[in-house]
């Protein structure tokens, strides 16, 4: 079984079975990263171009490592090195890359819909590594893998996503993915950071964290995306931290096996206290490690590699 689409732009393109396939495949790829020689020939001779028009450490590195561990050739184009700064459109960039016979483009861009647009223009596979406040599907997949490793299932869990839901592509992709796999999602934050109509995605909404905290299995914290906020949407960072920031005292109200997740980059002292970020219950490093495995699985399944390493 493979994936039905040539691209991964949105979680909506995947069925529950396809999500399970990606997670199972990722699980089998994890072991490669633990070897001394972290490389298999699976995607030898394939070319993957990563186009990152927004700053990124972990997502870009993790796509690049995933491609390299599968022996694909990679080229990275960032905003400053691309002809976009010279006025070239996405369509022309797509044609240029396609003319050089690349097999896949991974794109991160500040405009929502940019990945879908690129996918329309290109015959090769396009993977969305975050488009504006729309989606970030591989982040949701690596989060699902992390949750499944902790709880053994994705069904019937209660997940609270806390913070700047309005500007978060991570929240959107996670909501779609978690709902698809049978978990319950509640979004929590100040009213100005919760988009109107979010309940149409089948989530509950709360403007108050403390009453909900004792019921949840997973606390998924988000960064306040100040770079996306044109105006001030809440009184102060300090007030946000006191109402929604997670510290050890607040965690006393939670279930003992609660896990704390964060897509990074974390802002210690704002959404997460420094001592919580370093607690055993915080699985942030596991998320990062799973990012490489999940991206290996996505590249492999979209490019139809042959597993001759077994
Ligand atoms: C997120 C992103 O870029 O959307 N980070 C990530 O991919 N690891 C979240 C964020 O920037 O806060």
mmCIF file of C-alpha atoms and ligand atoms in Angstrom:
data_model
loop_
_atom_site.group_PDB
_atom_site.id
_atom_site.type_symbol
_atom_site.label_atom_id
_atom_site.label_comp_id
_atom_site.label_asym_id
_atom_site.label_seq_id
_atom_site.Cartn_x
_atom_site.Cartn_y
_atom_site.Cartn_z
ATOM 1 C CA UNK A 1 0.000 0.000 0.000
ATOM 2 C CA UNK A 2 1.205 3.536 -0.779
ATOM 3 C CA UNK A 3 -0.342 6.987 -0.558
ATOM 4 C CA UNK A 4 -3.078 8.063 -2.951
ATOM 5 C CA UNK A 5 -1.762 11.593 -3.546
ATOM 6 C CA UNK A 6 1.501 12.757 -5.114
ATOM 7 C CA UNK A 7 1.705 15.572 -2.541
ATOM 8 C CA UNK A 8 1.311 16.106 1.180
ATOM 9 C CA UNK A 9 -0.171 19.564 1.546
ATOM 10 C CA UNK A 10 -2.860 18.927 4.149
ATOM 11 C CA UNK A 11 -3.733 16.236 6.673
ATOM 12 C CA UNK A 12 -7.106 16.148 4.915
ATOM 13 C CA UNK A 13 -5.440 14.322 2.015
ATOM 14 C CA UNK A 14 -4.744 11.322 4.225
ATOM 15 C CA UNK A 15 -7.106 8.594 5.380
ATOM 16 C CA UNK A 16 -6.788 7.121 8.859
ATOM 17 C CA UNK A 17 -5.197 4.022 7.287
ATOM 18 C CA UNK A 18 -2.635 6.130 5.460
ATOM 19 C CA UNK A 19 -1.747 7.924 8.693
ATOM 20 C CA UNK A 20 -1.246 4.557 10.387
ATOM 21 C CA UNK A 21 0.887 3.409 7.447
ATOM 22 C CA UNK A 22 3.134 6.501 7.757
ATOM 23 C CA UNK A 23 3.486 6.023 11.525
ATOM 24 C CA UNK A 24 4.298 2.311 11.184
ATOM 25 C CA UNK A 25 6.827 3.055 8.471
ATOM 26 C CA UNK A 26 8.365 5.823 10.605
ATOM 27 C CA UNK A 27 8.665 3.385 13.480
ATOM 28 C CA UNK A 28 10.652 1.028 11.267
ATOM 29 C CA UNK A 29 12.903 3.871 10.073
ATOM 30 C CA UNK A 30 13.755 5.005 13.610
ATOM 31 C CA UNK A 31 16.379 2.357 13.986
ATOM 32 C CA UNK A 32 18.441 3.729 11.062
ATOM 33 C CA UNK A 33 19.130 6.916 13.035
ATOM 34 C CA UNK A 34 20.503 4.821 15.889
ATOM 35 C CA UNK A 35 23.155 3.173 13.703
ATOM 36 C CA UNK A 36 26.753 4.341 13.516
ATOM 37 C CA UNK A 37 26.364 4.645 9.754
ATOM 38 C CA UNK A 38 22.980 6.336 9.440
ATOM 39 C CA UNK A 39 22.282 5.726 5.801
ATOM 40 C CA UNK A 40 20.368 3.306 3.590
ATOM 41 C CA UNK A 41 20.297 3.373 -0.227
ATOM 42 C CA UNK A 42 16.486 3.533 -0.506
ATOM 43 C CA UNK A 43 16.204 6.872 -2.368
ATOM 44 C CA UNK A 44 19.587 6.798 -4.095
ATOM 45 C CA UNK A 45 19.603 8.943 -7.213
ATOM 46 C CA UNK A 46 16.467 10.901 -6.279
ATOM 47 C CA UNK A 47 16.654 14.683 -5.904
ATOM 48 C CA UNK A 48 14.830 16.651 -3.241
ATOM 49 C CA UNK A 49 14.794 20.454 -3.195
ATOM 50 C CA UNK A 50 13.935 22.203 0.066
ATOM 51 C CA UNK A 51 12.597 25.721 -0.327
ATOM 52 C CA UNK A 52 12.547 27.532 2.996
ATOM 53 C CA UNK A 53 11.229 31.067 2.775
ATOM 54 C CA UNK A 54 10.783 31.403 6.547
ATOM 55 C CA UNK A 55 13.264 30.853 9.361
ATOM 56 C CA UNK A 56 13.403 27.260 10.577
ATOM 57 C CA UNK A 57 15.908 25.148 12.451
ATOM 58 C CA UNK A 58 14.314 21.868 13.305
ATOM 59 C CA UNK A 59 11.959 21.384 10.373
ATOM 60 C CA UNK A 60 14.534 22.172 7.707
ATOM 61 C CA UNK A 61 17.283 20.148 9.382
ATOM 62 C CA UNK A 62 14.976 17.237 9.907
ATOM 63 C CA UNK A 63 13.769 17.112 6.276
ATOM 64 C CA UNK A 64 17.350 17.357 5.120
ATOM 65 C CA UNK A 65 18.570 14.612 7.447
ATOM 66 C CA UNK A 66 15.618 12.415 6.483
ATOM 67 C CA UNK A 67 16.485 12.788 2.796
ATOM 68 C CA UNK A 68 20.196 12.197 3.380
ATOM 69 C CA UNK A 69 19.618 9.117 5.525
ATOM 70 C CA UNK A 70 17.689 7.648 2.608
ATOM 71 C CA UNK A 71 20.565 8.596 0.237
ATOM 72 C CA UNK A 72 18.612 11.201 -1.759
ATOM 73 C CA UNK A 73 20.487 14.238 -3.082
ATOM 74 C CA UNK A 74 19.317 17.468 -1.478
ATOM 75 C CA UNK A 75 19.571 21.106 -2.418
ATOM 76 C CA UNK A 76 18.442 23.836 -0.083
ATOM 77 C CA UNK A 77 17.161 27.164 -1.317
ATOM 78 C CA UNK A 78 16.428 29.786 1.306
ATOM 79 C CA UNK A 79 14.714 33.114 0.880
ATOM 80 C CA UNK A 80 17.931 35.078 0.599
ATOM 81 C CA UNK A 81 19.389 32.709 -2.014
ATOM 82 C CA UNK A 82 16.243 32.419 -4.135
ATOM 83 C CA UNK A 83 15.221 34.497 -7.126
ATOM 84 C CA UNK A 84 11.957 35.246 -5.255
ATOM 85 C CA UNK A 85 13.787 38.260 -3.803
ATOM 86 C CA UNK A 86 14.349 39.344 -7.409
ATOM 87 C CA UNK A 87 10.614 39.243 -8.049
ATOM 88 C CA UNK A 88 10.229 35.714 -9.429
ATOM 89 C CA UNK A 89 6.795 34.189 -8.830
ATOM 90 C CA UNK A 90 6.157 30.792 -7.224
ATOM 91 C CA UNK A 91 5.086 29.534 -10.635
ATOM 92 C CA UNK A 92 8.383 30.506 -12.257
ATOM 93 C CA UNK A 93 10.346 29.065 -9.344
ATOM 94 C CA UNK A 94 8.371 25.826 -9.810
ATOM 95 C CA UNK A 95 9.185 25.709 -13.517
ATOM 96 C CA UNK A 96 12.858 26.353 -12.881
ATOM 97 C CA UNK A 97 13.108 23.573 -10.323
ATOM 98 C CA UNK A 98 11.083 21.171 -12.470
ATOM 99 C CA UNK A 99 13.345 21.860 -15.464
ATOM 100 C CA UNK A 100 16.245 20.521 -13.420
ATOM 101 C CA UNK A 101 14.414 17.216 -12.919
ATOM 102 C CA UNK A 102 13.873 17.210 -9.186
ATOM 103 C CA UNK A 103 11.661 14.520 -7.726
ATOM 104 C CA UNK A 104 10.291 16.438 -4.769
ATOM 105 C CA UNK A 105 10.023 19.940 -3.384
ATOM 106 C CA UNK A 106 9.597 20.624 0.322
ATOM 107 C CA UNK A 107 8.280 24.136 0.884
ATOM 108 C CA UNK A 108 7.899 26.447 3.855
ATOM 109 C CA UNK A 109 6.347 29.812 3.109
ATOM 110 C CA UNK A 110 4.614 32.560 5.062
ATOM 111 C CA UNK A 111 1.590 32.579 2.719
ATOM 112 C CA UNK A 112 -1.255 30.170 3.489
ATOM 113 C CA UNK A 113 -2.023 28.158 0.357
ATOM 114 C CA UNK A 114 1.479 28.469 -1.123
ATOM 115 C CA UNK A 115 2.176 24.727 -0.898
ATOM 116 C CA UNK A 116 -1.113 23.876 -2.640
ATOM 117 C CA UNK A 117 -0.314 26.400 -5.349
ATOM 118 C CA UNK A 118 3.125 24.928 -5.928
ATOM 119 C CA UNK A 119 1.660 21.409 -6.008
ATOM 120 C CA UNK A 120 -0.700 22.517 -8.766
ATOM 121 C CA UNK A 121 2.142 23.836 -10.885
ATOM 122 C CA UNK A 122 4.478 20.892 -10.420
ATOM 123 C CA UNK A 123 4.405 17.332 -11.624
ATOM 124 C CA UNK A 124 6.807 16.203 -8.922
ATOM 125 C CA UNK A 125 5.770 15.677 -5.303
ATOM 126 C CA UNK A 126 5.315 18.693 -3.064
ATOM 127 C CA UNK A 127 5.464 18.479 0.722
ATOM 128 C CA UNK A 128 4.148 21.295 2.864
ATOM 129 C CA UNK A 129 6.613 22.139 5.631
ATOM 130 C CA UNK A 130 4.340 24.928 6.937
ATOM 131 C CA UNK A 131 2.323 27.454 4.921
ATOM 132 C CA UNK A 132 1.366 30.594 6.812
ATOM 133 C CA UNK A 133 -1.217 29.844 9.463
ATOM 134 C CA UNK A 134 -2.762 27.051 7.367
ATOM 135 C CA UNK A 135 -1.068 23.660 7.881
ATOM 136 C CA UNK A 136 2.065 21.805 8.860
ATOM 137 C CA UNK A 137 1.148 18.173 8.211
ATOM 138 C CA UNK A 138 4.465 16.458 8.991
ATOM 139 C CA UNK A 139 4.530 18.191 12.391
ATOM 140 C CA UNK A 140 1.132 16.659 13.196
ATOM 141 C CA UNK A 141 2.334 13.236 12.039
ATOM 142 C CA UNK A 142 5.431 13.334 14.244
ATOM 143 C CA UNK A 143 3.233 14.426 17.132
ATOM 144 C CA UNK A 144 0.892 11.483 16.547
ATOM 145 C CA UNK A 145 3.872 9.130 16.511
ATOM 146 C CA UNK A 146 5.081 10.549 19.831
ATOM 147 C CA UNK A 147 1.618 10.220 21.393
ATOM 148 C CA UNK A 148 1.223 6.655 20.099
ATOM 149 C CA UNK A 149 4.579 5.706 21.605
ATOM 150 C CA UNK A 150 3.494 7.098 24.984
ATOM 151 C CA UNK A 151 -0.067 5.763 25.132
ATOM 152 C CA UNK A 152 0.018 2.828 22.694
ATOM 153 C CA UNK A 153 -3.011 4.246 20.886
ATOM 154 C CA UNK A 154 -4.433 7.434 19.404
ATOM 155 C CA UNK A 155 -8.009 6.528 20.081
ATOM 156 C CA UNK A 156 -10.001 7.972 22.965
ATOM 157 C CA UNK A 157 -7.339 10.358 24.282
ATOM 158 C CA UNK A 158 -8.094 13.866 25.407
ATOM 159 C CA UNK A 159 -5.727 16.498 24.029
ATOM 160 C CA UNK A 160 -5.647 20.155 25.080
ATOM 161 C CA UNK A 161 -3.952 22.510 22.630
ATOM 162 C CA UNK A 162 -3.051 25.686 24.491
ATOM 163 C CA UNK A 163 -2.046 29.104 23.211
ATOM 164 C CA UNK A 164 -2.031 30.987 19.950
ATOM 165 C CA UNK A 165 -4.465 28.808 17.997
ATOM 166 C CA UNK A 166 -5.309 31.662 15.638
ATOM 167 C CA UNK A 167 -1.866 31.837 14.010
ATOM 168 C CA UNK A 168 -0.945 28.184 14.373
ATOM 169 C CA UNK A 169 -0.640 25.858 11.410
ATOM 170 C CA UNK A 170 0.528 23.245 13.903
ATOM 171 C CA UNK A 171 -2.779 23.480 15.802
ATOM 172 C CA UNK A 172 -4.799 23.133 12.620
ATOM 173 C CA UNK A 173 -2.932 20.079 11.330
ATOM 174 C CA UNK A 174 -3.000 18.467 14.758
ATOM 175 C CA UNK A 175 -6.725 19.031 15.183
ATOM 176 C CA UNK A 176 -7.438 17.395 11.817
ATOM 177 C CA UNK A 177 -5.087 14.476 12.511
ATOM 178 C CA UNK A 178 -6.137 13.813 16.109
ATOM 179 C CA UNK A 179 -9.846 13.928 15.260
ATOM 180 C CA UNK A 180 -9.286 11.549 12.356
ATOM 181 C CA UNK A 181 -7.584 9.067 14.681
ATOM 182 C CA UNK A 182 -10.329 9.195 17.327
ATOM 183 C CA UNK A 183 -8.973 11.581 19.945
ATOM 184 C CA UNK A 184 -10.877 14.418 21.541
ATOM 185 C CA UNK A 185 -9.427 17.925 21.191
ATOM 186 C CA UNK A 186 -10.033 21.013 23.266
ATOM 187 C CA UNK A 187 -8.431 24.321 22.326
ATOM 188 C CA UNK A 188 -7.574 26.714 25.125
ATOM 189 C CA UNK A 189 -6.359 30.304 25.078
ATOM 190 C CA UNK A 190 -7.378 33.927 25.385
ATOM 191 C CA UNK A 191 -10.486 34.632 23.236
ATOM 192 C CA UNK A 192 -8.479 36.872 20.876
ATOM 193 C CA UNK A 193 -6.185 33.967 19.977
ATOM 194 C CA UNK A 194 -8.947 31.425 19.259
ATOM 195 C CA UNK A 195 -10.348 31.698 15.724
ATOM 196 C CA UNK A 196 -14.083 32.137 15.377
ATOM 197 C CA UNK A 197 -15.813 29.025 14.077
ATOM 198 C CA UNK A 198 -13.019 26.649 15.182
ATOM 199 C CA UNK A 199 -15.725 24.431 16.729
ATOM 200 C CA UNK A 200 -16.738 23.496 13.179
ATOM 201 C CA UNK A 201 -13.603 21.294 13.201
ATOM 202 C CA UNK A 202 -15.203 19.286 15.987
ATOM 203 C CA UNK A 203 -13.177 20.703 18.861
ATOM 204 C CA UNK A 204 -14.283 22.121 22.182
ATOM 205 C CA UNK A 205 -13.183 25.609 23.207
ATOM 206 C CA UNK A 206 -12.189 26.916 26.634
ATOM 207 C CA UNK A 207 -10.831 30.315 27.626
ATOM 208 C CA UNK A 208 -9.685 28.972 30.945
ATOM 209 C CA UNK A 209 -7.010 26.324 31.466
ATOM 210 C CA UNK A 210 -7.316 25.312 35.102
ATOM 211 C CA UNK A 211 -10.797 23.714 35.049
ATOM 212 C CA UNK A 212 -9.844 21.555 32.035
ATOM 213 C CA UNK A 213 -6.355 20.529 33.114
ATOM 214 C CA UNK A 214 -7.343 17.608 35.416
ATOM 215 C CA UNK A 215 -9.163 15.811 32.557
ATOM 216 C CA UNK A 216 -6.525 15.840 29.823
ATOM 217 C CA UNK A 217 -3.974 13.217 28.778
ATOM 218 C CA UNK A 218 -1.884 15.489 26.602
ATOM 219 C CA UNK A 219 -1.079 19.152 27.022
ATOM 220 C CA UNK A 220 0.101 20.557 23.711
ATOM 221 C CA UNK A 221 1.637 24.003 24.190
ATOM 222 C CA UNK A 222 2.107 26.578 21.464
ATOM 223 C CA UNK A 223 4.352 29.566 21.170
ATOM 224 C CA UNK A 224 2.761 33.001 20.951
ATOM 225 C CA UNK A 225 3.551 33.837 17.334
ATOM 226 C CA UNK A 226 4.338 37.510 17.821
ATOM 227 C CA UNK A 227 5.773 37.737 14.297
ATOM 228 C CA UNK A 228 2.319 36.979 12.863
ATOM 229 C CA UNK A 229 0.361 39.351 15.077
ATOM 230 C CA UNK A 230 -0.229 42.738 13.519
ATOM 231 C CA UNK A 231 -1.695 44.132 16.726
ATOM 232 C CA UNK A 232 -1.485 43.300 20.376
ATOM 233 C CA UNK A 233 -3.994 40.538 21.021
ATOM 234 C CA UNK A 234 -3.542 40.201 24.777
ATOM 235 C CA UNK A 235 -2.471 42.583 27.540
ATOM 236 C CA UNK A 236 1.039 41.316 28.261
ATOM 237 C CA UNK A 237 3.322 38.299 28.034
ATOM 238 C CA UNK A 238 3.416 38.262 31.827
ATOM 239 C CA UNK A 239 -0.329 38.019 32.104
ATOM 240 C CA UNK A 240 -0.402 35.290 29.445
ATOM 241 C CA UNK A 241 2.214 33.319 31.375
ATOM 242 C CA UNK A 242 0.235 33.579 34.606
ATOM 243 C CA UNK A 243 -3.033 32.432 33.003
ATOM 244 C CA UNK A 244 -1.840 29.864 30.474
ATOM 245 C CA UNK A 245 1.835 29.162 31.169
ATOM 246 C CA UNK A 246 2.639 25.702 32.510
ATOM 247 C CA UNK A 247 4.663 25.511 35.681
ATOM 248 C CA UNK A 248 5.193 22.733 38.216
ATOM 249 C CA UNK A 249 2.523 24.085 40.544
ATOM 250 C CA UNK A 250 -0.099 24.056 37.828
ATOM 251 C CA UNK A 251 0.911 20.533 36.808
ATOM 252 C CA UNK A 252 -0.077 19.256 40.258
ATOM 253 C CA UNK A 253 -3.692 19.502 39.076
ATOM 254 C CA UNK A 254 -3.015 17.229 36.099
ATOM 255 C CA UNK A 255 -3.230 13.447 35.710
ATOM 256 C CA UNK A 256 0.002 11.742 36.834
ATOM 257 C CA UNK A 257 0.653 10.287 33.376
ATOM 258 C CA UNK A 258 -0.027 13.539 31.513
ATOM 259 C CA UNK A 259 2.520 14.380 28.832
ATOM 260 C CA UNK A 260 3.556 17.889 27.784
ATOM 261 C CA UNK A 261 4.287 18.515 24.107
ATOM 262 C CA UNK A 262 5.552 21.509 22.153
ATOM 263 C CA UNK A 263 6.482 21.847 18.462
ATOM 264 C CA UNK A 264 9.332 24.236 19.299
ATOM 265 C CA UNK A 265 10.838 26.714 19.365
ATOM 266 C CA UNK A 266 9.902 27.021 23.034
ATOM 267 C CA UNK A 267 9.834 30.307 24.909
ATOM 268 C CA UNK A 268 10.910 29.307 28.399
ATOM 269 C CA UNK A 269 9.130 31.335 31.036
ATOM 270 C CA UNK A 270 6.209 32.207 28.746
ATOM 271 C CA UNK A 271 4.140 29.172 27.735
ATOM 272 C CA UNK A 272 6.390 26.743 29.612
ATOM 273 C CA UNK A 273 8.421 27.174 32.802
ATOM 274 C CA UNK A 274 12.084 26.162 32.420
ATOM 275 C CA UNK A 275 11.810 23.346 34.985
ATOM 276 C CA UNK A 276 8.761 21.882 33.201
ATOM 277 C CA UNK A 277 10.535 21.859 29.831
ATOM 278 C CA UNK A 278 13.199 19.633 31.383
ATOM 279 C CA UNK A 279 10.811 17.253 33.195
ATOM 280 C CA UNK A 280 10.409 13.630 32.180
ATOM 281 C CA UNK A 281 6.777 14.324 31.275
ATOM 282 C CA UNK A 282 7.858 16.811 28.603
ATOM 283 C CA UNK A 283 8.458 14.781 25.453
ATOM 284 C CA UNK A 284 9.770 17.660 23.335
ATOM 285 C CA UNK A 285 13.052 15.937 22.459
ATOM 286 C CA UNK A 286 11.225 12.746 21.486
ATOM 287 C CA UNK A 287 9.087 14.854 19.142
ATOM 288 C CA UNK A 288 12.210 16.176 17.442
ATOM 289 C CA UNK A 289 13.703 12.690 17.072
ATOM 290 C CA UNK A 290 10.438 11.389 15.651
ATOM 291 C CA UNK A 291 10.473 14.266 13.162
ATOM 292 C CA UNK A 292 13.327 12.684 11.237
ATOM 293 C CA UNK A 293 11.686 9.231 11.187
ATOM 294 C CA UNK A 294 8.280 10.564 10.107
ATOM 295 C CA UNK A 295 9.823 12.627 7.320
ATOM 296 C CA UNK A 296 11.797 9.605 6.141
ATOM 297 C CA UNK A 297 8.509 7.709 5.937
ATOM 298 C CA UNK A 298 6.756 10.517 4.047
ATOM 299 C CA UNK A 299 9.609 10.878 1.533
ATOM 300 C CA UNK A 300 9.752 7.126 1.080
ATOM 301 C CA UNK A 301 6.019 6.689 0.575
ATOM 302 C CA UNK A 302 5.646 9.652 -1.791
ATOM 303 C CA UNK A 303 8.685 8.789 -3.870
ATOM 304 C CA UNK A 304 7.986 5.059 -3.891
ATOM 305 C CA UNK A 305 11.470 4.057 -2.837
ATOM 306 C CA UNK A 306 12.612 0.454 -2.780
ATOM 307 C CA UNK A 307 13.663 -0.833 0.603
ATOM 308 C CA UNK A 308 16.734 -2.786 -0.358
ATOM 309 C CA UNK A 309 18.311 -2.295 3.047
ATOM 310 C CA UNK A 310 16.506 -5.283 4.507
HETATM 311 C C1 LIG B 1 6.239 25.601 14.299
HETATM 312 C C2 LIG B 1 6.060 26.267 12.951
HETATM 313 O O1 LIG B 1 7.027 26.722 12.352
HETATM 314 O O2 LIG B 1 4.935 26.310 12.529
HETATM 315 N N1 LIG B 1 7.503 25.109 14.563
HETATM 316 C C3 LIG B 1 8.003 24.008 13.948
HETATM 317 O O3 LIG B 1 7.703 23.690 12.826
HETATM 318 N N2 LIG B 1 8.824 23.251 14.679
HETATM 319 C C4 LIG B 1 5.663 26.375 15.389
HETATM 320 C C5 LIG B 1 6.214 27.720 15.727
HETATM 321 O O4 LIG B 1 6.943 28.357 14.966
HETATM 322 O O5 LIG B 1 5.867 28.189 16.831
#
